[in-house]
Short mmCIF file of N, CA and C in Angstrom, two decimals:
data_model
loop_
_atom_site.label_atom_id
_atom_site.label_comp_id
_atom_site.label_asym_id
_atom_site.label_seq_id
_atom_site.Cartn_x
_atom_site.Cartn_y
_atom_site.Cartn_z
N UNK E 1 90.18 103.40 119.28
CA UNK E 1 89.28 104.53 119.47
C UNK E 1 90.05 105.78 119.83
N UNK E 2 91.15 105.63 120.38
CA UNK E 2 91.88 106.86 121.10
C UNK E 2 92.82 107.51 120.07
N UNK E 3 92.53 108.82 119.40
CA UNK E 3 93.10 109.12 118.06
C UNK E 3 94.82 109.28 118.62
N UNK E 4 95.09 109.74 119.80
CA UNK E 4 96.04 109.81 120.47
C UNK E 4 96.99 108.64 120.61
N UNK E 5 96.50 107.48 120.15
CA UNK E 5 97.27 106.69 119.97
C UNK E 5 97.57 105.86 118.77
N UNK E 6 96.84 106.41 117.71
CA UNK E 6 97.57 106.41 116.31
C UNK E 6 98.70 106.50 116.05
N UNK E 7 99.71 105.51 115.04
CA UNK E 7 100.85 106.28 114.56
C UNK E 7 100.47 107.26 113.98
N UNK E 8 99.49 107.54 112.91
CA UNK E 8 99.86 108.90 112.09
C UNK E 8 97.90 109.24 111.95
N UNK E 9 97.52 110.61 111.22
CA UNK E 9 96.14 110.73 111.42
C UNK E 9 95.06 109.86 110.70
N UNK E 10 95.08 109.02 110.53
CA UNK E 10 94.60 107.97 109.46
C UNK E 10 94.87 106.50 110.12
N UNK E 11 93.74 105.84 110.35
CA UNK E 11 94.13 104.31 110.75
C UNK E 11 92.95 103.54 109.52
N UNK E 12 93.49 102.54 109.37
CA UNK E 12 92.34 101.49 108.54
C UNK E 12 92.01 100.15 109.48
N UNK E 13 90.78 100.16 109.24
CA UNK E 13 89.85 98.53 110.14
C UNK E 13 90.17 97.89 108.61
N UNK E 14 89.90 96.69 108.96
CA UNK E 14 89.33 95.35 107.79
C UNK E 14 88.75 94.52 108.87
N UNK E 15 87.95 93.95 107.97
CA UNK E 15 87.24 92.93 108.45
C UNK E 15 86.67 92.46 107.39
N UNK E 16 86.09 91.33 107.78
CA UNK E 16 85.19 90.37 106.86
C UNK E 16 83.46 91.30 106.80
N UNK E 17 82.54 90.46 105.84
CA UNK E 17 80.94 90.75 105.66
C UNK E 17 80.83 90.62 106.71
N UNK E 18 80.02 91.72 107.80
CA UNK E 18 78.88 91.85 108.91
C UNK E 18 79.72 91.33 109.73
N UNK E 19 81.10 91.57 109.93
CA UNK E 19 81.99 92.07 111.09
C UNK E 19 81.54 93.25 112.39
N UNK E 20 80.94 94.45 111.67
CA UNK E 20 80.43 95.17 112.63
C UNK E 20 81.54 96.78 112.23
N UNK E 21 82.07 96.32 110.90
CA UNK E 21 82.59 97.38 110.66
C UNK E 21 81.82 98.53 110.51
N UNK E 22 81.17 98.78 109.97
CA UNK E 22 80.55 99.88 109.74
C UNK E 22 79.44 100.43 111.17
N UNK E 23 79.23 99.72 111.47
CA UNK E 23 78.79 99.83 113.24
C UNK E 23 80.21 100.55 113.66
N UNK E 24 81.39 100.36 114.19
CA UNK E 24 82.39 100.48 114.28
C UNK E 24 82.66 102.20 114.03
N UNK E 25 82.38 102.24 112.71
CA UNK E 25 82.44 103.96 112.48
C UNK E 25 81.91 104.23 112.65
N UNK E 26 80.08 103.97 112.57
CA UNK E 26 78.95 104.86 113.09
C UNK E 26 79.52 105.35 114.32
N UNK E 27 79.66 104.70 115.54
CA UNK E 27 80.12 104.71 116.83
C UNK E 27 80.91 105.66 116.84
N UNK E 28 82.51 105.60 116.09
CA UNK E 28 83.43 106.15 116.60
C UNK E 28 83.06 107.67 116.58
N UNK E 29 82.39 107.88 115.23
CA UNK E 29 82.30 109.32 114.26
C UNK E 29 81.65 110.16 114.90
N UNK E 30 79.99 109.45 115.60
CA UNK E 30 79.69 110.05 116.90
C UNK E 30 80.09 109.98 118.08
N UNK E 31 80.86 109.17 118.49
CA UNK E 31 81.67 109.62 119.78
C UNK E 31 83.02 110.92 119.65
N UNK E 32 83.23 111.10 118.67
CA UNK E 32 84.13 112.40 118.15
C UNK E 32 83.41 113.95 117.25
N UNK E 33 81.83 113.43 117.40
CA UNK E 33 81.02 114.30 116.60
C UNK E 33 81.92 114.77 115.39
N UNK E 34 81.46 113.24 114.39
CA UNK E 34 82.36 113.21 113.33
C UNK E 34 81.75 113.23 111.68
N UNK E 35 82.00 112.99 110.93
CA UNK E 35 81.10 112.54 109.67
C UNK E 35 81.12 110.88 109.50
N UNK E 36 80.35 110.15 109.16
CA UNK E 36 80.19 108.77 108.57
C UNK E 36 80.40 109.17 107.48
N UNK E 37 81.05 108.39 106.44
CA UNK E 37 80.17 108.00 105.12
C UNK E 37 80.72 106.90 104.81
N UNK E 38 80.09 106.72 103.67
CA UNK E 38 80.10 105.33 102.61
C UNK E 38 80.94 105.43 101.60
N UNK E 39 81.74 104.91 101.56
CA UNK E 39 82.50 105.19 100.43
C UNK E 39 81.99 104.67 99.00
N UNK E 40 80.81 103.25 99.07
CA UNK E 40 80.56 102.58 98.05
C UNK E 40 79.36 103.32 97.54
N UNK E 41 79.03 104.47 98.28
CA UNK E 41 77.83 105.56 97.85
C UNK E 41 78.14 106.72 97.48
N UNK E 42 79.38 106.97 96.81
CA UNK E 42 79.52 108.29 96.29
C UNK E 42 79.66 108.86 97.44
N UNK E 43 80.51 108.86 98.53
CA UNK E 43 80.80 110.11 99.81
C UNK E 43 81.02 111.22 99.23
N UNK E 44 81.75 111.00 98.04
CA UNK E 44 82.56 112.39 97.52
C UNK E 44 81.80 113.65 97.78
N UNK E 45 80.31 112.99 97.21
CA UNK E 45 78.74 114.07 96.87
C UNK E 45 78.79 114.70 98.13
N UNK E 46 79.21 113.80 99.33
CA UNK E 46 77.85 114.25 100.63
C UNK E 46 79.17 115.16 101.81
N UNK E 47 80.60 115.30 101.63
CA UNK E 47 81.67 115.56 102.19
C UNK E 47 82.51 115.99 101.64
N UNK E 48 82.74 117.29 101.07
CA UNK E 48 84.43 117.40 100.76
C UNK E 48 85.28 118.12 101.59
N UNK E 49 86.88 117.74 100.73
CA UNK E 49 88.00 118.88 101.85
C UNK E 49 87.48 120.08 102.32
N UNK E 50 86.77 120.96 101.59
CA UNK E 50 86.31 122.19 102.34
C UNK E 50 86.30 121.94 103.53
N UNK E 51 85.17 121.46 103.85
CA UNK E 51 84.16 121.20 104.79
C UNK E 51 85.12 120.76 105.90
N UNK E 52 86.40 120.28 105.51
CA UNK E 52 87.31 119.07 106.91
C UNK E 52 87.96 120.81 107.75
N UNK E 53 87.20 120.59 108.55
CA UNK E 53 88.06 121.80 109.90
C UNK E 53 89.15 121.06 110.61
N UNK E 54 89.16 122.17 111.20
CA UNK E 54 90.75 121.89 112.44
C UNK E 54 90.11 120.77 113.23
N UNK E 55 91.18 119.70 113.62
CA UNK E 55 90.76 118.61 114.39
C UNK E 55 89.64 117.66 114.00
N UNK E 56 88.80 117.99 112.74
CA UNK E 56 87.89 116.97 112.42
C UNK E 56 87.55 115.57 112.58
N UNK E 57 86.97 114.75 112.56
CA UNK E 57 87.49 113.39 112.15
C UNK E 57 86.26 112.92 111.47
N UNK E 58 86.61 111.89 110.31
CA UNK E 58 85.73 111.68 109.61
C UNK E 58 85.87 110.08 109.16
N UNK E 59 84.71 109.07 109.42
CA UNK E 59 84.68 108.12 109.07
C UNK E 59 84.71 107.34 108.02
N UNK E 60 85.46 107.00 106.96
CA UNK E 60 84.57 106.30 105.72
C UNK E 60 84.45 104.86 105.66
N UNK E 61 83.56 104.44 105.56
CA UNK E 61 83.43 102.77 105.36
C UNK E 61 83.79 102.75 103.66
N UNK E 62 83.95 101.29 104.07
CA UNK E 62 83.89 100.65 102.41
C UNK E 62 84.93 101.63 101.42
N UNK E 63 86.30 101.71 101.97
CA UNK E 63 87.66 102.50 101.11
C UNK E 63 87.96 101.69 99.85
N UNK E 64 87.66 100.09 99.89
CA UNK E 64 88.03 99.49 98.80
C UNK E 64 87.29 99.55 98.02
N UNK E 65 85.86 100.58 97.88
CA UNK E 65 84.98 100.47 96.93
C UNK E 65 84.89 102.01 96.43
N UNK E 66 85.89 103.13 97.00
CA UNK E 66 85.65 104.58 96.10
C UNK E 66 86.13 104.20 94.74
N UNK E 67 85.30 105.18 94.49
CA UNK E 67 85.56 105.00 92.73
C UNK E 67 86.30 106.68 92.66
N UNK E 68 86.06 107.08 93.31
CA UNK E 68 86.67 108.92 93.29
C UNK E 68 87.93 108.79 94.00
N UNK E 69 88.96 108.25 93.75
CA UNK E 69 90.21 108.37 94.44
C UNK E 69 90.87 109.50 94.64
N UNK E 70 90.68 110.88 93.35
CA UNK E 70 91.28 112.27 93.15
C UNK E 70 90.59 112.67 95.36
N UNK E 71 89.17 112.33 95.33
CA UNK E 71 88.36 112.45 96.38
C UNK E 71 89.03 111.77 98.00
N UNK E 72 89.16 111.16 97.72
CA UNK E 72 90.11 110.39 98.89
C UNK E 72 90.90 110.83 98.78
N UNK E 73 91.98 110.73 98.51
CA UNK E 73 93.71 111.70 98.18
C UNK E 73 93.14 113.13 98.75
N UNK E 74 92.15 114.12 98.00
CA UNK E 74 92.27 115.19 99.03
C UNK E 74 91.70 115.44 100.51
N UNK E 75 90.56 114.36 100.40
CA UNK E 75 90.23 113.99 102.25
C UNK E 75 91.46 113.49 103.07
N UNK E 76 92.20 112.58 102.18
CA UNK E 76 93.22 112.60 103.31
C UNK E 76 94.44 113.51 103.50
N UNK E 77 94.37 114.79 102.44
CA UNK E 77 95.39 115.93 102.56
C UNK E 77 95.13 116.66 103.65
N UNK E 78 93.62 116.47 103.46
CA UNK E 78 93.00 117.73 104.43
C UNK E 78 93.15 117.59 106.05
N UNK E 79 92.66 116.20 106.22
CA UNK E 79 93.22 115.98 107.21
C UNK E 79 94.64 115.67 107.90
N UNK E 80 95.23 115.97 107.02
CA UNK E 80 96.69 115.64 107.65
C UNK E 80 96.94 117.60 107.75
N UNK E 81 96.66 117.90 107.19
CA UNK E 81 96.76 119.75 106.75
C UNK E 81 96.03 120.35 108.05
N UNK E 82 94.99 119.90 108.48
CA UNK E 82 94.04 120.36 109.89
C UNK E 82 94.05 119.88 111.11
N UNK E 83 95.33 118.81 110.98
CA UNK E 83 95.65 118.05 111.75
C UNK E 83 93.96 116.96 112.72
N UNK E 84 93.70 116.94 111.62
CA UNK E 84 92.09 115.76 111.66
C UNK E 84 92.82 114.24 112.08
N UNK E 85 91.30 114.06 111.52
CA UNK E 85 91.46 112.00 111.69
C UNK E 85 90.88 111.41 110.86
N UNK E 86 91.23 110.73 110.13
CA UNK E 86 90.41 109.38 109.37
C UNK E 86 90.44 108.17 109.62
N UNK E 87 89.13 107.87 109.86
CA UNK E 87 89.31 106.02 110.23
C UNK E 87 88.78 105.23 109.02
N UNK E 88 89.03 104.30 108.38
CA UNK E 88 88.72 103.81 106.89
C UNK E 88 88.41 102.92 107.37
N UNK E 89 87.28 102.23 106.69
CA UNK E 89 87.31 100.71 106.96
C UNK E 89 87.06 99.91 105.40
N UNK E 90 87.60 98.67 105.60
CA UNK E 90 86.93 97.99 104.24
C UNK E 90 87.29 96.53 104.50
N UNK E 91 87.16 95.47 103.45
CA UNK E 91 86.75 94.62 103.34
C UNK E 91 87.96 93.87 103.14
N UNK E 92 89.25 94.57 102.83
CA UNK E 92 90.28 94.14 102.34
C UNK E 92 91.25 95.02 102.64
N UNK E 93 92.59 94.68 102.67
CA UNK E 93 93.66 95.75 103.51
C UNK E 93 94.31 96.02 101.66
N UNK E 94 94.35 98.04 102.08
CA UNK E 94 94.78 98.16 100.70
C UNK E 94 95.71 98.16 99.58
N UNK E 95 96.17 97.27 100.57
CA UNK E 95 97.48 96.04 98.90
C UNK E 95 96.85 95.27 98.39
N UNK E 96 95.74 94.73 98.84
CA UNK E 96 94.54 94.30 97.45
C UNK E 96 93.57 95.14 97.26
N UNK E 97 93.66 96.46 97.24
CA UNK E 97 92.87 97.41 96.11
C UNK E 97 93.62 97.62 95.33
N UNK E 98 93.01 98.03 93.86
CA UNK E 98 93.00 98.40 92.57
C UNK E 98 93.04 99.76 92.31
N UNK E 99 94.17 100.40 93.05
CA UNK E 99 94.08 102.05 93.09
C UNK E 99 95.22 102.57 92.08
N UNK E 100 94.54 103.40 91.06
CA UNK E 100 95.46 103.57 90.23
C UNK E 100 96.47 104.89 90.75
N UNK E 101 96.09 105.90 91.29
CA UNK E 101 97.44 107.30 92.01
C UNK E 101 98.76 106.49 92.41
N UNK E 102 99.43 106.87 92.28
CA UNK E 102 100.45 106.49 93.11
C UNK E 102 100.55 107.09 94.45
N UNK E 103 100.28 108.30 94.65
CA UNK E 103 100.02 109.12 95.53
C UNK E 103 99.28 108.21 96.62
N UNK E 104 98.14 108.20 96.27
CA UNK E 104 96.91 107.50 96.97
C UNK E 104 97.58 105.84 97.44
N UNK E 105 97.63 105.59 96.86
CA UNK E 105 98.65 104.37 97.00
C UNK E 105 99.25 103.89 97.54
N UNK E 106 100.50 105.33 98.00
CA UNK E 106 101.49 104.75 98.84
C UNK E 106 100.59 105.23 100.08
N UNK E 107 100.15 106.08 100.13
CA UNK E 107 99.19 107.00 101.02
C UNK E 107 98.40 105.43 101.88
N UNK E 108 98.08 105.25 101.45
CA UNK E 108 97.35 103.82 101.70
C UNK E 108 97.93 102.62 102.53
N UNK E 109 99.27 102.40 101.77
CA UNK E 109 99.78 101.25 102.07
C UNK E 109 100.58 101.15 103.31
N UNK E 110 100.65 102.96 103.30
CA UNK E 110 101.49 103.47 104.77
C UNK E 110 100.63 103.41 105.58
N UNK E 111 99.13 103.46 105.85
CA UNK E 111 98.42 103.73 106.36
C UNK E 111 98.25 102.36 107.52
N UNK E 112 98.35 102.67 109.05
CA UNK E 112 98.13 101.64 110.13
C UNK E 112 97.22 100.67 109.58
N UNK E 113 97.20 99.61 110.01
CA UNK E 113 96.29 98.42 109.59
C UNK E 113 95.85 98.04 111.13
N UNK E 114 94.86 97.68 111.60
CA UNK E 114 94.19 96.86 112.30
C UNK E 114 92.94 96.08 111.81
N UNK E 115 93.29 94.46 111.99
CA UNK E 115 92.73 93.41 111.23
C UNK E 115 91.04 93.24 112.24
N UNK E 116 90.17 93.02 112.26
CA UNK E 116 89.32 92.24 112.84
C UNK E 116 89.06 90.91 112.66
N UNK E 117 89.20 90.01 113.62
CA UNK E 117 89.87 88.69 113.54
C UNK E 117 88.27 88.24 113.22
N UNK E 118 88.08 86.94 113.12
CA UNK E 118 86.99 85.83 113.27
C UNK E 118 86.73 85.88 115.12
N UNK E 119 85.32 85.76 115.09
CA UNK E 119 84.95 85.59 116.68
C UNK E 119 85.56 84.85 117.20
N UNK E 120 85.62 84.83 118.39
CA UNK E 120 86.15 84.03 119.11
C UNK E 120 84.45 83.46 120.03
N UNK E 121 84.73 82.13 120.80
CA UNK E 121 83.58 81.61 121.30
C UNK E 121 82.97 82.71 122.20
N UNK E 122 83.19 83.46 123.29
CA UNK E 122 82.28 84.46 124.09
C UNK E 122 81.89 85.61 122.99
N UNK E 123 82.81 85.89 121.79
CA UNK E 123 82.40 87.41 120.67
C UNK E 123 80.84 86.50 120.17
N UNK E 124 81.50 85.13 119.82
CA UNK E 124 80.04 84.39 119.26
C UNK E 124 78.90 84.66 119.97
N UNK E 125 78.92 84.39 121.33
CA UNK E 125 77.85 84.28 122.30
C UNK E 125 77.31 85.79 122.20
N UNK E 126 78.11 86.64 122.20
CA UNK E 126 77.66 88.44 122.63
C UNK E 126 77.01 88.66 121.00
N UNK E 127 77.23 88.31 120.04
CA UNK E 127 76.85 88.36 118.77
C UNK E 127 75.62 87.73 118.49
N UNK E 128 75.56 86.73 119.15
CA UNK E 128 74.21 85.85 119.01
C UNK E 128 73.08 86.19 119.56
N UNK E 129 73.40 87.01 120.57
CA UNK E 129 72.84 87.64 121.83
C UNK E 129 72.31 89.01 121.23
N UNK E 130 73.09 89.80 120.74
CA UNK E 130 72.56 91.15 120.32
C UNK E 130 71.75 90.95 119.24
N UNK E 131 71.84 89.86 117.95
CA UNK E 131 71.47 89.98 116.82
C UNK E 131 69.57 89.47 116.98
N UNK E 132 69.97 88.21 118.16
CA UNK E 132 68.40 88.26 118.11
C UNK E 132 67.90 89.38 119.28
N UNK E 133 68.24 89.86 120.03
CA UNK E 133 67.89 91.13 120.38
C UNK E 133 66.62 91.92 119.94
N UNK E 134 67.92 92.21 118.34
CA UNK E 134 67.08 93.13 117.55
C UNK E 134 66.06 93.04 117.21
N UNK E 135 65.83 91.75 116.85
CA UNK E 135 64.32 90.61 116.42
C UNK E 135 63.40 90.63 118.08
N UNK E 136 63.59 90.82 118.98
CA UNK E 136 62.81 90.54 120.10
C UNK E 136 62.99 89.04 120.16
N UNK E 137 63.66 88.83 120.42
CA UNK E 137 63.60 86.94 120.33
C UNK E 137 64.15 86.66 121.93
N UNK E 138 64.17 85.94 122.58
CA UNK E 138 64.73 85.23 123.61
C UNK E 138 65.92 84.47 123.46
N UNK E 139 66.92 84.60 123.88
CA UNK E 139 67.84 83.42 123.31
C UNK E 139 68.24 82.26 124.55
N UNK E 140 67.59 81.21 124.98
CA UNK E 140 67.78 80.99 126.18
C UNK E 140 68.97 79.94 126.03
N UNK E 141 69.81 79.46 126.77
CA UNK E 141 71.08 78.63 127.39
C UNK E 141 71.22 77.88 126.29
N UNK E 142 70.35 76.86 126.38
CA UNK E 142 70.59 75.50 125.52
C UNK E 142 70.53 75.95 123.94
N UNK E 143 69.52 76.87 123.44
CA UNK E 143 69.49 77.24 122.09
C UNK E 143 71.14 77.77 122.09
N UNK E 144 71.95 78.96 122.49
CA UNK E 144 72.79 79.63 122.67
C UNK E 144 73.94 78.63 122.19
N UNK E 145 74.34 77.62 123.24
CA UNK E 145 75.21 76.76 123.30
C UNK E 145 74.87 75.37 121.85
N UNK E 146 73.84 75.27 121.64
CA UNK E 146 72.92 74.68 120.57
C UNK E 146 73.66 75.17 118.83
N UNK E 147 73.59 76.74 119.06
CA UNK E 147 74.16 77.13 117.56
C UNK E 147 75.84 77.71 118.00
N UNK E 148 76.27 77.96 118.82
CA UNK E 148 77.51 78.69 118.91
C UNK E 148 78.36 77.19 118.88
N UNK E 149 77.97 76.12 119.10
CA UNK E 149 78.70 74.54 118.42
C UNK E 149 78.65 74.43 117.04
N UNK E 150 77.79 75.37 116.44
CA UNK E 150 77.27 74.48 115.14
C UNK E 150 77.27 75.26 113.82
N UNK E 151 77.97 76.99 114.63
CA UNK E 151 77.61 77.86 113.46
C UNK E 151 79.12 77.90 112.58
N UNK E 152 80.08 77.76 113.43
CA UNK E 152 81.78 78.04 112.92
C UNK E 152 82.07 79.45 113.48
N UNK E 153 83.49 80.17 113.33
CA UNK E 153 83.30 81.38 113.63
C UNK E 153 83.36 82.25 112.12
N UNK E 154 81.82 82.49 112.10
CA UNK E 154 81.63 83.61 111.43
C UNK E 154 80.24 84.16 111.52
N UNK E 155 80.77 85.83 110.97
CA UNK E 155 79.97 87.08 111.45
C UNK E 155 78.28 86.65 110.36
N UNK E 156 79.51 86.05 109.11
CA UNK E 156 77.95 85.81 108.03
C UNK E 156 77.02 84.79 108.44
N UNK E 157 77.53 83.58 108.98
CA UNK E 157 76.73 82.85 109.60
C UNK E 157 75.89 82.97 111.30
N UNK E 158 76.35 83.88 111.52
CA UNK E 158 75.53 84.37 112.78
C UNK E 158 74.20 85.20 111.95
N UNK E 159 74.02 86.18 111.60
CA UNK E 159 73.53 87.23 110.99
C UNK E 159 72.08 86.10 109.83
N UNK E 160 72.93 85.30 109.95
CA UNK E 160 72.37 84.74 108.21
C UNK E 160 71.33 83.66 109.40
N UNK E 161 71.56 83.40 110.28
CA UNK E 161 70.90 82.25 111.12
C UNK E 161 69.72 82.94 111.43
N UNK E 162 70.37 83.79 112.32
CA UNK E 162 69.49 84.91 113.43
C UNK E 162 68.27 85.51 112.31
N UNK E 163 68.69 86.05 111.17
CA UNK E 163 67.04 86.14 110.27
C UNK E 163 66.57 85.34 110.19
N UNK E 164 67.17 83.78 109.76
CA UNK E 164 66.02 82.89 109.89
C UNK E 164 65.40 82.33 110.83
N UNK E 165 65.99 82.40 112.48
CA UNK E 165 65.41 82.39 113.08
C UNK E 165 63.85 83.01 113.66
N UNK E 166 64.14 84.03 113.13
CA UNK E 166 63.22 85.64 113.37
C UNK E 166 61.97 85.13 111.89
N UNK E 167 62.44 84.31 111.72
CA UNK E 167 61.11 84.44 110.22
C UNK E 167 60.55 83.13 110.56
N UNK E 168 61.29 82.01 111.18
CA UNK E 168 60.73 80.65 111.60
C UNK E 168 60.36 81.09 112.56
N UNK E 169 60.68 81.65 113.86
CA UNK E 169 59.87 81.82 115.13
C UNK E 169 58.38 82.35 114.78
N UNK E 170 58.22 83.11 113.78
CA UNK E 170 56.60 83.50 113.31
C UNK E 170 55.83 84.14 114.18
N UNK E 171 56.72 84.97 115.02
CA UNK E 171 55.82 86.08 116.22
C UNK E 171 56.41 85.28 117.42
N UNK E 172 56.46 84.33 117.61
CA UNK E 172 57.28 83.43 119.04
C UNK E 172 58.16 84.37 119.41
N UNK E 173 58.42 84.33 120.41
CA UNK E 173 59.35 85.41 121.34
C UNK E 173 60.24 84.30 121.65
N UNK E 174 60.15 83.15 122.12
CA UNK E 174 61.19 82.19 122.47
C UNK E 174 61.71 81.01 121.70
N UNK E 175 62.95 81.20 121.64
CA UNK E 175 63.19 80.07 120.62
C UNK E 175 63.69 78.40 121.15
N UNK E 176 63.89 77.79 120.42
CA UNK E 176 63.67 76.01 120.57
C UNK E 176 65.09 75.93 120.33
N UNK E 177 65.53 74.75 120.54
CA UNK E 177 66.56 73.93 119.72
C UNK E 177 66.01 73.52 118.38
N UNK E 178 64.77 72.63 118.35
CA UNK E 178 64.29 72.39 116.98
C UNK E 178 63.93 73.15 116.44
N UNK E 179 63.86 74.76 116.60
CA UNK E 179 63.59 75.76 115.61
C UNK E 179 64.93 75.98 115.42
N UNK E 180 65.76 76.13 116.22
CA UNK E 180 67.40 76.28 115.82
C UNK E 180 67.88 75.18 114.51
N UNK E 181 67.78 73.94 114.55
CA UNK E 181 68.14 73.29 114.17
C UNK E 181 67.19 73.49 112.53
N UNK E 182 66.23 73.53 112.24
CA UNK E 182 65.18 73.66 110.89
C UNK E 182 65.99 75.21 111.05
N UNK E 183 66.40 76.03 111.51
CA UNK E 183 66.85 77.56 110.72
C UNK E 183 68.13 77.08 110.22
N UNK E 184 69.52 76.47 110.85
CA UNK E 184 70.75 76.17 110.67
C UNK E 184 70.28 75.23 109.26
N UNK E 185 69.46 74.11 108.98
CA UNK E 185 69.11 73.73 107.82
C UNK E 185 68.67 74.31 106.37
N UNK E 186 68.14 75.81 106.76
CA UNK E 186 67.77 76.47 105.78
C UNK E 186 68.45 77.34 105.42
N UNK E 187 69.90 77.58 106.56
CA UNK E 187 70.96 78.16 106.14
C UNK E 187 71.81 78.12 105.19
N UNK E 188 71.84 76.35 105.30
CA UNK E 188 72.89 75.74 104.72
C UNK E 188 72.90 75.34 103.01
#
């Protein structure tokens, strides 16, 4: 989070599906009153170099999915030129993108990497915890300990449970083990 401790003005996240990347930039972009965008939505349209002032910082999710690379290459001139920030995130670190610049390229490959790992058992629990949250659901002890044995560590299988939980509970505010167990079944 601390641009001050970047090697250079540009860092890249990866992570896996529903890691929390893009949560991740929402966050940062407004904690620096910054721009978001999407890279897999045409950012180019909604942000250009103009627009990057002194000290800016600007978020893009999803870098392995621009299709406007000329567009990236000058977002990241600009900010190196205004002495800005870019935080990228994507799905894949970019020695497996398909970027034809060379420019952009090396631009890229120089670019800091920080990985987002697989949960670990308490990330599981805080994940399990927020997602039914959102749903209004209860998540009490035994359910908790019930799926964080049974899900593996991943972000898709938390996410992918927790809706079906929220569609089997059927207005229930509190959930079961045997509703846990019939959602983890309809997961699978």
């Amino acid at each position: 989070r601390d641009v001050n401790r970047w090697a250079q003005s540009r860092l890249c996240v990866i992570g896996t599906a529903k890691s929390g990347l893009s949560a991740l930039l929402v966050a940062w972009a407004a904690e620096r009153k910054g721009a978001f965008l999407d890279g897999a939505a045409g950012a180019g349209k909604l942000f250009t170099a103009a627009e990057f002032g002194d000290g800016e910082s600007v978020a893009i999710d999803n870098v392995d999915q621009i299709e406007d690379e000329n567009w990236l290459l000058t977002i990241l001139s600009a900010a190196r030129r205004h002495q800005g920030y870019v935080l990228l995130a994507a799905h894949r670190p970019p020695s497996g993108c398909a970027v034809q610049s060379p420019d952009l390229r090396s631009r890229l490959l120089a670019t800091q990497l920080v990985e987002l790992g697989q949960p670990d058992d308490a990330l599981m629990r805080a994940r399990l915890k927020r997602a039914t949250a959102r749903f209004g659901l209860s998540l009490p002890g035994a359910v908790e300990d019930y799926l964080v044995v049974r899900l593996g560590l991943s972000y898709t299988a938390i996410e992918d449970t927790v809706n079906s939980l929220a569609g089997a509970a059927g207005g229930r505010r509190g959930l079961t083990v045997p509703l846990a167990r019939a959602a983890l079944e309809s997961t699978s």
